[in-house]
Coordinates of C-alpha atoms in Angstrom, one line a residue:
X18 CA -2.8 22.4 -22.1
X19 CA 0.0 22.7 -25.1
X20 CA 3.4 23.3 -24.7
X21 CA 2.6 26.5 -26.1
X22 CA 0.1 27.3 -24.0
X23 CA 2.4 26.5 -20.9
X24 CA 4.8 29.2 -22.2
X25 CA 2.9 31.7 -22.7
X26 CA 1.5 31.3 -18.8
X27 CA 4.7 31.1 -17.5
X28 CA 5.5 34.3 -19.5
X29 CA 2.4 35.7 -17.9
X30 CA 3.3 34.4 -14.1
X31 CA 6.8 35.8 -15.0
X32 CA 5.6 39.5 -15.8
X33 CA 3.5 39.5 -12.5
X34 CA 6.3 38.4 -10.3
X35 CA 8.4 40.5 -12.1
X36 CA 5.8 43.8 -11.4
X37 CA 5.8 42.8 -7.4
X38 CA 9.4 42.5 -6.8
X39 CA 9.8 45.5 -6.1
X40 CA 7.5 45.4 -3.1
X41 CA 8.9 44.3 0.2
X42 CA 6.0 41.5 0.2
X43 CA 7.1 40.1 -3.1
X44 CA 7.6 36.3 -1.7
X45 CA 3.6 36.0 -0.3
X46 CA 2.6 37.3 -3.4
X47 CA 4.4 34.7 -5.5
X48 CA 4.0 31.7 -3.4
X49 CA -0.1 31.4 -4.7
X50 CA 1.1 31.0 -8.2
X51 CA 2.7 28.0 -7.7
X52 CA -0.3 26.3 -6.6
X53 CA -2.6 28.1 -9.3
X54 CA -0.3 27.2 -11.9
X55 CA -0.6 23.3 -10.9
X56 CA -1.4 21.2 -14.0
X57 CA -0.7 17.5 -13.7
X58 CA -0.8 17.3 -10.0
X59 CA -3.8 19.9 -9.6
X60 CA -5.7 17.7 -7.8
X61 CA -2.7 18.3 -4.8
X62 CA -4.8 21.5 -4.2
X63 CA -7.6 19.6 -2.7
X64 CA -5.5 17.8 0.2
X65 CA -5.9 19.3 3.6
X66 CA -2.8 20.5 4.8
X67 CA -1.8 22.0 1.0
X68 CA -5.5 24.0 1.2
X69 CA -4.0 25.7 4.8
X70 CA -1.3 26.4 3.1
X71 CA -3.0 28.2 0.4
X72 CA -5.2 29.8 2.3
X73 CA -2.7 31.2 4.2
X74 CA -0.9 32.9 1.2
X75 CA -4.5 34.0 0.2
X76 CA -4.8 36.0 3.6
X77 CA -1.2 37.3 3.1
X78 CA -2.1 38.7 0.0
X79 CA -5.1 40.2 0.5
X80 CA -5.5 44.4 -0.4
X81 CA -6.5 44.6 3.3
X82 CA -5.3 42.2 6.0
X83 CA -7.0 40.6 7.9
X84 CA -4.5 39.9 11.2
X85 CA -7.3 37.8 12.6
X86 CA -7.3 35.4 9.3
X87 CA -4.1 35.4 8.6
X88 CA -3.0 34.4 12.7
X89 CA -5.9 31.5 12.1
X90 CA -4.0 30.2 9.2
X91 CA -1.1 30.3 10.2
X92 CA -1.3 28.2 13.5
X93 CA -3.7 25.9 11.2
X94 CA -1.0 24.8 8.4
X95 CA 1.6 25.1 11.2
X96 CA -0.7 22.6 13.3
X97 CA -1.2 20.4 10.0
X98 CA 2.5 20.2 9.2
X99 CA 3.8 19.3 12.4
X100 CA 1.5 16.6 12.6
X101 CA 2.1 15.8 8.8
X102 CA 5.7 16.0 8.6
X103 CA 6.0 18.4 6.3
X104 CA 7.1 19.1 3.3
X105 CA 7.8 14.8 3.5
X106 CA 3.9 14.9 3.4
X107 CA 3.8 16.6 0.0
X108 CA 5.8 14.4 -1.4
X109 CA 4.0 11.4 -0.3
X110 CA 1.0 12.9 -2.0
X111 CA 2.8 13.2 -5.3
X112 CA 4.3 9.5 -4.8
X113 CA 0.4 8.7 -4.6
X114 CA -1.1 10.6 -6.7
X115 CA -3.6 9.3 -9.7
X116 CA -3.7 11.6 -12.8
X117 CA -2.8 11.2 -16.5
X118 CA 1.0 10.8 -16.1
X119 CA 0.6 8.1 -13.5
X120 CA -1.6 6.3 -15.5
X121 CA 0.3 6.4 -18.4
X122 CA 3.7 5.7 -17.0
X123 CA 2.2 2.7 -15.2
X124 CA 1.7 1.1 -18.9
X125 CA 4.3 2.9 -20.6
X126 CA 8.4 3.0 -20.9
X127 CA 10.1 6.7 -20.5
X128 CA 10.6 6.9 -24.0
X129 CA 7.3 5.8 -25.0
X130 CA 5.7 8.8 -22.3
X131 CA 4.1 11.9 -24.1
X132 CA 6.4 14.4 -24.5
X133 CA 4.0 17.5 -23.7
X134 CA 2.9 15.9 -20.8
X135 CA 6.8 15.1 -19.0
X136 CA 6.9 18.9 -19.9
X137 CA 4.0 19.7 -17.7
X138 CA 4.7 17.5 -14.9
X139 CA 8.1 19.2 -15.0
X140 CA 6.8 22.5 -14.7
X141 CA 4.3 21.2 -12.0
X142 CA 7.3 19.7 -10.0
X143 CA 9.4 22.6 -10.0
X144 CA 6.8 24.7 -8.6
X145 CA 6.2 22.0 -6.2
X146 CA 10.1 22.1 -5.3
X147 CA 9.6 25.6 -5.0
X148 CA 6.7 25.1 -2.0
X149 CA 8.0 22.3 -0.3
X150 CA 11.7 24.5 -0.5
X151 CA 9.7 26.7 2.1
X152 CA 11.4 26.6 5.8
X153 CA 10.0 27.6 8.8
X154 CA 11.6 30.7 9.9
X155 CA 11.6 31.8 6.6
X156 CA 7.3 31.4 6.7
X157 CA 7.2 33.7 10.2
X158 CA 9.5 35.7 8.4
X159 CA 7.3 36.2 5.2
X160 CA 4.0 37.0 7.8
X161 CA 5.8 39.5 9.9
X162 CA 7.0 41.6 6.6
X163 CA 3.7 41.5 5.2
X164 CA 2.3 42.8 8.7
X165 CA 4.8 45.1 9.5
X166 CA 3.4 47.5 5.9
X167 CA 0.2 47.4 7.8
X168 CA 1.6 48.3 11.7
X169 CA -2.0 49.7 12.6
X170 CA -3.8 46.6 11.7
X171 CA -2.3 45.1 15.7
X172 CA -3.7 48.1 17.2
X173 CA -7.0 47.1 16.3
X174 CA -9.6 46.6 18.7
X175 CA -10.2 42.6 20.0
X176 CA -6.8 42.1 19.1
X177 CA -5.2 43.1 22.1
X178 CA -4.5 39.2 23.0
X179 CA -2.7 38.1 20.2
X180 CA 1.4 38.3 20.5
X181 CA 3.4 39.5 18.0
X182 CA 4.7 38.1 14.9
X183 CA 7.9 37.4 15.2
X184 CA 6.8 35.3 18.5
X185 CA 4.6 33.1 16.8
X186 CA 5.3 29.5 17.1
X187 CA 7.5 27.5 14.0
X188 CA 6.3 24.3 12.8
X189 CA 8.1 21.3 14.0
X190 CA 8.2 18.4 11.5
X191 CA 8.1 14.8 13.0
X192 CA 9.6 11.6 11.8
X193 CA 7.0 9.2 11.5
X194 CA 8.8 5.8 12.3
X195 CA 5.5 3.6 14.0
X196 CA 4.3 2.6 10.7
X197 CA 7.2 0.8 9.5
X198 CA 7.1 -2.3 8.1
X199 CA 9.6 -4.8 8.8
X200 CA 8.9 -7.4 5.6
X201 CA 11.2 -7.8 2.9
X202 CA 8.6 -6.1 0.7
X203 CA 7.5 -4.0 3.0
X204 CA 11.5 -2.6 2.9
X205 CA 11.7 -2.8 -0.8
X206 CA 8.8 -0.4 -0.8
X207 CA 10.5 2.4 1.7
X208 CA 13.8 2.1 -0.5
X209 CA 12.2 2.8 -3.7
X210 CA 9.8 5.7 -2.3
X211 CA 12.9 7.5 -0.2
X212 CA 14.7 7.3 -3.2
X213 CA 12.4 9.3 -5.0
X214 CA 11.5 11.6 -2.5
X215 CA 15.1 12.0 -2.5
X216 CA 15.4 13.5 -5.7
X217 CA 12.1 15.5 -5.3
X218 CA 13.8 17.2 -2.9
X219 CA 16.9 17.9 -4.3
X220 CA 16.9 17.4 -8.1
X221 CA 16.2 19.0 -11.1
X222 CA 12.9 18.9 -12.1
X223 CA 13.3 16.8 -15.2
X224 CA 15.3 14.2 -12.8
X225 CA 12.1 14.4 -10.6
X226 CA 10.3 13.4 -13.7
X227 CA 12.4 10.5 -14.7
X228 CA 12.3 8.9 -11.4
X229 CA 8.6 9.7 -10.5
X230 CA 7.9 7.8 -13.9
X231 CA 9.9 4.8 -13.1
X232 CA 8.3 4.5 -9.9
X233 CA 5.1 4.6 -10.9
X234 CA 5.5 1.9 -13.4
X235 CA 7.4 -0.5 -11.1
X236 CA 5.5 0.0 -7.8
X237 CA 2.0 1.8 -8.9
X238 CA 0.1 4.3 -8.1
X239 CA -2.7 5.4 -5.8
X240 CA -3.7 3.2 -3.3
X241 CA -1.1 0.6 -4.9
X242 CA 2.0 2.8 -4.0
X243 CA 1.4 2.7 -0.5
X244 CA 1.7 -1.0 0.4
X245 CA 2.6 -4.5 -1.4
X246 CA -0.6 -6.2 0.8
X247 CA -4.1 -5.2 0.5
X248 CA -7.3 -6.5 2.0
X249 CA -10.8 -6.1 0.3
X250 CA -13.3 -4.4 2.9
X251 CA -16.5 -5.7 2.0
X252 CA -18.5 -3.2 3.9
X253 CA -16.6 -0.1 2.3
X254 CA -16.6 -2.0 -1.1
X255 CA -13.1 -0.8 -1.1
X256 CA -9.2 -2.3 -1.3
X257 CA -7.3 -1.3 2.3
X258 CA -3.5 -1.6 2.7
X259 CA -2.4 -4.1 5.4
X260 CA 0.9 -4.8 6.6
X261 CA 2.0 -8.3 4.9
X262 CA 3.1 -11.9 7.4
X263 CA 6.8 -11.3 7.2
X264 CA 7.6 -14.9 6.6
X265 CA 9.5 -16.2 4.1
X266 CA 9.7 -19.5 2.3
X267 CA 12.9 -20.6 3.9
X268 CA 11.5 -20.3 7.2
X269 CA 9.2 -23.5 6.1
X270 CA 10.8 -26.6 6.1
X271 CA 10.1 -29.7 4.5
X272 CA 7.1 -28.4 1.5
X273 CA 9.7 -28.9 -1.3
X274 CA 7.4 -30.3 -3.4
X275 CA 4.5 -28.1 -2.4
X276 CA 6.5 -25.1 -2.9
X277 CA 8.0 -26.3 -6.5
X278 CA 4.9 -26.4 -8.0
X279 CA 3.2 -23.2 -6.4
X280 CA 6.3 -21.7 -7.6
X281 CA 6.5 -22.5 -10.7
X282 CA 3.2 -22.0 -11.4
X283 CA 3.5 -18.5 -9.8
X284 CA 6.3 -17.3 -12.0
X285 CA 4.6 -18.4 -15.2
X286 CA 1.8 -15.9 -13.9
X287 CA 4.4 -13.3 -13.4
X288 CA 5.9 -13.8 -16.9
X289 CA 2.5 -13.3 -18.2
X290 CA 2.5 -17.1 -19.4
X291 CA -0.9 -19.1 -19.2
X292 CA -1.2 -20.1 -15.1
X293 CA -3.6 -21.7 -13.2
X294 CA -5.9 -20.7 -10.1
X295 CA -4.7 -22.8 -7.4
X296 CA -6.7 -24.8 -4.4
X297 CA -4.0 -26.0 -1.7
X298 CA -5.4 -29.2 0.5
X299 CA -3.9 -30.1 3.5
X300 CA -4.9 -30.6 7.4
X301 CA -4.3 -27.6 9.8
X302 CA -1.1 -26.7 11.0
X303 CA 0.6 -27.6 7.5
X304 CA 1.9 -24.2 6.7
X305 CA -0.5 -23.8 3.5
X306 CA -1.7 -20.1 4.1
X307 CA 2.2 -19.3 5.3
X308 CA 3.1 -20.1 1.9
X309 CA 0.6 -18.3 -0.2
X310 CA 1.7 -15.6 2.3
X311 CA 5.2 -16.2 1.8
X312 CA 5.4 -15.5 -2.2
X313 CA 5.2 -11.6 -2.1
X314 CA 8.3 -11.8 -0.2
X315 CA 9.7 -14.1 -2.4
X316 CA 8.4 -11.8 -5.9
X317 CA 7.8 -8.1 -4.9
X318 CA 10.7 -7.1 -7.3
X319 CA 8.4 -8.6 -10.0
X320 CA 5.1 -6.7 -9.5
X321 CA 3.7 -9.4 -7.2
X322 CA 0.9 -8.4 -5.0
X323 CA -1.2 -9.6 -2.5
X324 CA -4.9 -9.7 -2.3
X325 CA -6.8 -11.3 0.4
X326 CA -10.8 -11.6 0.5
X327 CA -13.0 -14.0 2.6
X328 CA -16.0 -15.9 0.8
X329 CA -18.5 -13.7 1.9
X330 CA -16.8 -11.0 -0.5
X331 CA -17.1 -13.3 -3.3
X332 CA -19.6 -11.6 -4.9
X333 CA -17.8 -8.9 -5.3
X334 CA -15.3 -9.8 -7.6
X335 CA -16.4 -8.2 -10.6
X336 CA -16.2 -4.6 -8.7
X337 CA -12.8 -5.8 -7.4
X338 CA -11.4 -6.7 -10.9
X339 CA -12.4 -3.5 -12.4
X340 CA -10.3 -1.9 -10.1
X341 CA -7.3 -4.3 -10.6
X342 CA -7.2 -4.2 -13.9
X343 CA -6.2 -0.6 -14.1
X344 CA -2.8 -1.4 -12.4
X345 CA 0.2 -3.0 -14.0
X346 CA 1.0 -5.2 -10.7
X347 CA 0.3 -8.9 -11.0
X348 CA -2.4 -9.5 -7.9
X349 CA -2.5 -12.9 -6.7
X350 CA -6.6 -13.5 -4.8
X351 CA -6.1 -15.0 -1.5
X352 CA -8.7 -16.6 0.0
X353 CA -7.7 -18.2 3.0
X354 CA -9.4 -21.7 4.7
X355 CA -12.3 -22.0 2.0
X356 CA -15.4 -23.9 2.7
X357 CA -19.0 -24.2 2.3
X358 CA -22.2 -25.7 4.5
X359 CA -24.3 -27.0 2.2
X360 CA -27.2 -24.0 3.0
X361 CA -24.5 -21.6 1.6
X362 CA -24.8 -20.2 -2.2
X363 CA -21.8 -18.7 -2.1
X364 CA -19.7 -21.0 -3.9
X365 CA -22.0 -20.6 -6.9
X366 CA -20.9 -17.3 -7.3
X367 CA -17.0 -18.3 -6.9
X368 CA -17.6 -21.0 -9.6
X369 CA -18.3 -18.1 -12.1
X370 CA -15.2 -16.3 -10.5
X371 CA -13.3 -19.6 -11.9
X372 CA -14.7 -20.1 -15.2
X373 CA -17.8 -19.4 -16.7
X374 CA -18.8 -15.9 -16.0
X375 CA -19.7 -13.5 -18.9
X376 CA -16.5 -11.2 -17.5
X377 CA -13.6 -12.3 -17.8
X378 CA -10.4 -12.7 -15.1
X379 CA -8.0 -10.1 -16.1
X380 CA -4.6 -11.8 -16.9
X381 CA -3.0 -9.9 -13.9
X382 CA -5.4 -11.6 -11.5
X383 CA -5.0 -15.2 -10.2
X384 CA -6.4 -16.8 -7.3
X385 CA -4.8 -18.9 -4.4
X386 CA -7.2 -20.7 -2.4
X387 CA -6.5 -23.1 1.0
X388 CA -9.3 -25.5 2.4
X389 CA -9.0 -28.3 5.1
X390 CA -11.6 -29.9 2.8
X391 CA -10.8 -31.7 -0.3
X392 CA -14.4 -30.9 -1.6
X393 CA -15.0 -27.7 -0.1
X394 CA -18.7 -28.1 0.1
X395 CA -20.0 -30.2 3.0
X396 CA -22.0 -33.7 1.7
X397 CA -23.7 -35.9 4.0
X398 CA -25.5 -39.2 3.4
X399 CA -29.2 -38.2 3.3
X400 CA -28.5 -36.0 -0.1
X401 CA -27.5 -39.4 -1.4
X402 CA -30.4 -41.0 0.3
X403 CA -32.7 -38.4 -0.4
X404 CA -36.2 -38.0 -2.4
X405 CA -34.4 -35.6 -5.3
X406 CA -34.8 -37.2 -8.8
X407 CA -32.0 -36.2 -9.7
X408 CA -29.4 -36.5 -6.9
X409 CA -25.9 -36.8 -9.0
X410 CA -26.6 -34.1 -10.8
X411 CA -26.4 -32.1 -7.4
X412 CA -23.5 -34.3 -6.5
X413 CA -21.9 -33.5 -9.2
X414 CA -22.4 -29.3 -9.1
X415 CA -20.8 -29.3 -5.8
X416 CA -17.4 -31.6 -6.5
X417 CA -16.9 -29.5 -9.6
X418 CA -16.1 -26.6 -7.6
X419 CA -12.7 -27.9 -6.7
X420 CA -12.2 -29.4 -10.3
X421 CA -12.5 -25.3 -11.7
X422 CA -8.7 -24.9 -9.6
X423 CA -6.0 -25.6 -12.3
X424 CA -3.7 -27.0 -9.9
X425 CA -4.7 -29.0 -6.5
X426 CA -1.8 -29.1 -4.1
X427 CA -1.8 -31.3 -1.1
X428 CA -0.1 -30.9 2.1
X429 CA 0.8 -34.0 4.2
X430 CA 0.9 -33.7 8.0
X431 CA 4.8 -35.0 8.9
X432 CA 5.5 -37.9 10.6
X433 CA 7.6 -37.9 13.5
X434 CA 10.9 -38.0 11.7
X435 CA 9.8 -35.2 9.7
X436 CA 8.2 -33.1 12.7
X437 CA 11.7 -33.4 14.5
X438 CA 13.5 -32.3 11.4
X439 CA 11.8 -29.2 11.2
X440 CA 12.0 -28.4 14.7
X441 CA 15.8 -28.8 14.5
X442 CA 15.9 -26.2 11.5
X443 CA 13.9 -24.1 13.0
X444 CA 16.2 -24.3 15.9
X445 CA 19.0 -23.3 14.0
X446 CA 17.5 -20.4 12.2
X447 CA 16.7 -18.8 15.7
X448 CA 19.9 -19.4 16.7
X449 CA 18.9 -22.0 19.9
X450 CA 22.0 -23.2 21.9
X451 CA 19.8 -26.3 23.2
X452 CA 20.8 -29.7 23.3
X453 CA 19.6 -31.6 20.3
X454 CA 18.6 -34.6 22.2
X455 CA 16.9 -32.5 25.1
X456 CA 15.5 -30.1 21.9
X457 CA 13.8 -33.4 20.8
X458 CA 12.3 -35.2 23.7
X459 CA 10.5 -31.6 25.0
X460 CA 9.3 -31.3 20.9
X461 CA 7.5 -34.6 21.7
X462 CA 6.2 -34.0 24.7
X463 CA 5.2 -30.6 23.3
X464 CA 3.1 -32.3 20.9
X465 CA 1.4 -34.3 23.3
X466 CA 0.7 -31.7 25.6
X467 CA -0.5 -29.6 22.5
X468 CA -1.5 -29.9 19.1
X469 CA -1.0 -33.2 16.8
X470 CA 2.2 -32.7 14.9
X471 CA 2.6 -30.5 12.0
X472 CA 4.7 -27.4 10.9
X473 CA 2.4 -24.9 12.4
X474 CA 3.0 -26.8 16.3
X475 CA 6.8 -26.8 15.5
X476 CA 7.0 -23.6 15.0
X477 CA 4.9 -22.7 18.1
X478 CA 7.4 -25.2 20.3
X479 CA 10.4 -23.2 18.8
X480 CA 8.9 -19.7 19.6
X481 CA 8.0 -20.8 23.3
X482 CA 11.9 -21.6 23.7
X483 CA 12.8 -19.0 22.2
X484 CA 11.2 -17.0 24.7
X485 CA 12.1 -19.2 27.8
X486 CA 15.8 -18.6 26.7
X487 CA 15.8 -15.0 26.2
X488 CA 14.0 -14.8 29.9
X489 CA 16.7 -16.7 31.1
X490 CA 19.7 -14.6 29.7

């Protein structure tokens, strides 16, 4: 539609509300162009609880009413946006939506935006202001006026049980507060959507624009607006949001070298400098997957997302790119304690996902890796015994898995020195009043009783006092 085009409409709408004001039932008649009108965000009209909303104007406005449809529809959108929170709902819808303007502001700067097409998300917005503007009483208040011009229609036999308008029931929006998430990122994300829904609610349309714009380029769209963590559901074929580990790289003591060189390597990847997939060794316990876990709350403000997948899902990785690539967010692959028997194939098909496939890794796609194996496909001594002619060759295909990783990091298990030293920080970040000596001898005995020593076990001992204090008071 051309800005022209959008005039003369609005010049059309304007004459029709204009010819109904007249009428007593002016408001239900004016309500359905708002949604008719929808350009941009059209595809709103499809969403549940916005259909019972229309449909509910469509009854109100029909040449002869129906007090049987119209009671329906009313009680269903009331139901729906109780449940919903309305009109919050709406504007989660618009926050998530996937159209031309989100797809373009994701790759483009304000200025850079079409300038027909802010127009038209502007006049979609204010008619969107005008819907979700909508309060409760005045909704009763709007069915009873439109009933009252046809008083006969209650007198109608089979309707004898339903009450009367004015006592039909409001809607009651609710505050959904169960699905918060307490991360850093997780935070990040609430701030930057309730500021936008903010000034959906109360500013101009053109503001709405501005803002809905930013957003969209520095947090997403679709799916990716609603969450900083996703998880690939192999069945589904399909990217679902999760809520992220909370933890945070200062909460893991002693990896300074480990977490130099993921970090560095990270932030290239983030800069859209050359980077490397990364494969990070180490034995159980040494806080490897914590801190693949731990970069999205160290670089959500950068784009950063976080992808996990298990090996079985390896194959698809092209479908899963595809879908990537359409986003402006930098997604970082996680696939957490990687391994192969020897029977498996897998691993053939996440060499290709490495290097070598005809379709190439977006740039905005890397992938992190953890394995208790340093060659993650399990060798015994009969292959190298074995009848095959040509035995190094096989050898040889399944080491070069772990050679297609850019970057190996290995993770030590701490010595004793070191185990004590991160149960004493660890102390002190939860705030412990122990003794240090006493703190020490039960981390050792801990241990023994336990696990062997490592980060992971630390952190265990550290929760379990934790707990034995607080019971204590």
């Amino acid at each position: 539609m051309k800005r022209g085009e959008l005039r003369q409409t609005e010049t059309v709408i304007g004459k029709d509300v204009e010819r109904i004001r007249t009428r007593g039932d002016a408001q239900s008649f004016i309500y359905p162009y708002f949604f008719e009108g929808l350009a941009i965000y059209r595809a709103l009209r499809k969403d549940p609880v916005v259909e019972s909303l229309q449909n509910l104007f469509t009854s109100l406005t029909e040449e002869k009413l129906n007090l049987r449809k119209v009671h329906e529809n009313y009680y269903s959108f009331c139901a729906q946006a109780t449940e919903k929170n309305w009109p919050e709902y709406l504007w989660d819808r618009v926050l998530e939506a996937d159209n031309i303007l989100t797809q373009q502001a994701g790759c483009k700067d304000w200025d850079n935006l079409d300038t027909g097409l802010k127009s038209l998300a502007a006049h979609d917005l204010k008619s969107l202001q005008r819907i979700a503007a909508l309060q409760p009483e005045e909704l009763r208040r709007m069915v009873l006026e439109r009933i009252e011009e046809y008083a006969s229609v209650a007198e109608e036999p089979g309707l004898e049980w339903l009450e009367r308008p004015e006592q039909w029931t409001l809607w009651v929006p609710q505050q959904n507060g169960n699905d918060q998430d307490p991360s850093r990122a997780g935070q990040y994300l609430e701030y930057c959507r309730n500021h936008v829904k903010k000034i959906l609610f109360s500013g101009t349309e053109e503001e709405a624009v501005y803002e809905l714009a930013g957003f969209y380029r520095k947090i997403g769209s679709g799916l990716m607006a609603t969450g900083m963590a996703f998880k690939w559901d192999g069945k589904e074929k399909a990217l679902v949001r999760v809520k992220p580990d909370p933890i945070c790289k200062e909460q893991l003591i002693g990896q300074e070298r480990e977490q130099g060189i993921l970090l560095e390597n990270t932030e290239f990847f983030l800069a859209g400098y050359p980077s490397n997939n990364v494969i990070l060794y180490g034995n159980r316990g040494t806080g490897k997957s914590s801190l693949v876990k731990a970069l999205l709350q160290e670089y959500y403000e950068k784009g950063l997302r976080l992808v996990e997948l298990s090996k079985r899902d390896l194959t698809d990785f092209p479908l899963m790119i595809r879908f990537l690539a359409q986003h402006p967010q930098r997604f970082i692959l996680f696939i957490d304690d990687l391994s192969f028997e020897e029977t498996e194939l897998a691993y053939k098909a996440l060499k290709t996902v490495l290097e070598g496939g005809v379709e190439k890794r977006p740039d905005n796609v890397l992938i992190y890796a953890t394995s208790n194996r340093r060659h993650l496909i399990r060798e015994n001594f009969t292959e190298r015994q074995g009848d095959e002619v040509h035995v190094r060759d096989t050898l040889d295909e399944k080491l070069s898995l772990s050679d297609r990783f850019g970057i190996t990091i290995t993770f030590p298990s701490p010595d004793q020195a070191e185990y004590l030293k991160i149960v004493e920080e660890l102390a002190a970040q939860e705030g412990l009043t122990a003794d240090i000596d006493q703190l020490r001898q039960q981390a050792l005995r801990w241990v023994m009783m336990h696990n062997a020593r490592s980060g992971r076990t630390a952190r265990q001992f550290i929760d379990y006092m934790v707990a034995q204090q607080k019971i204590k008071g």
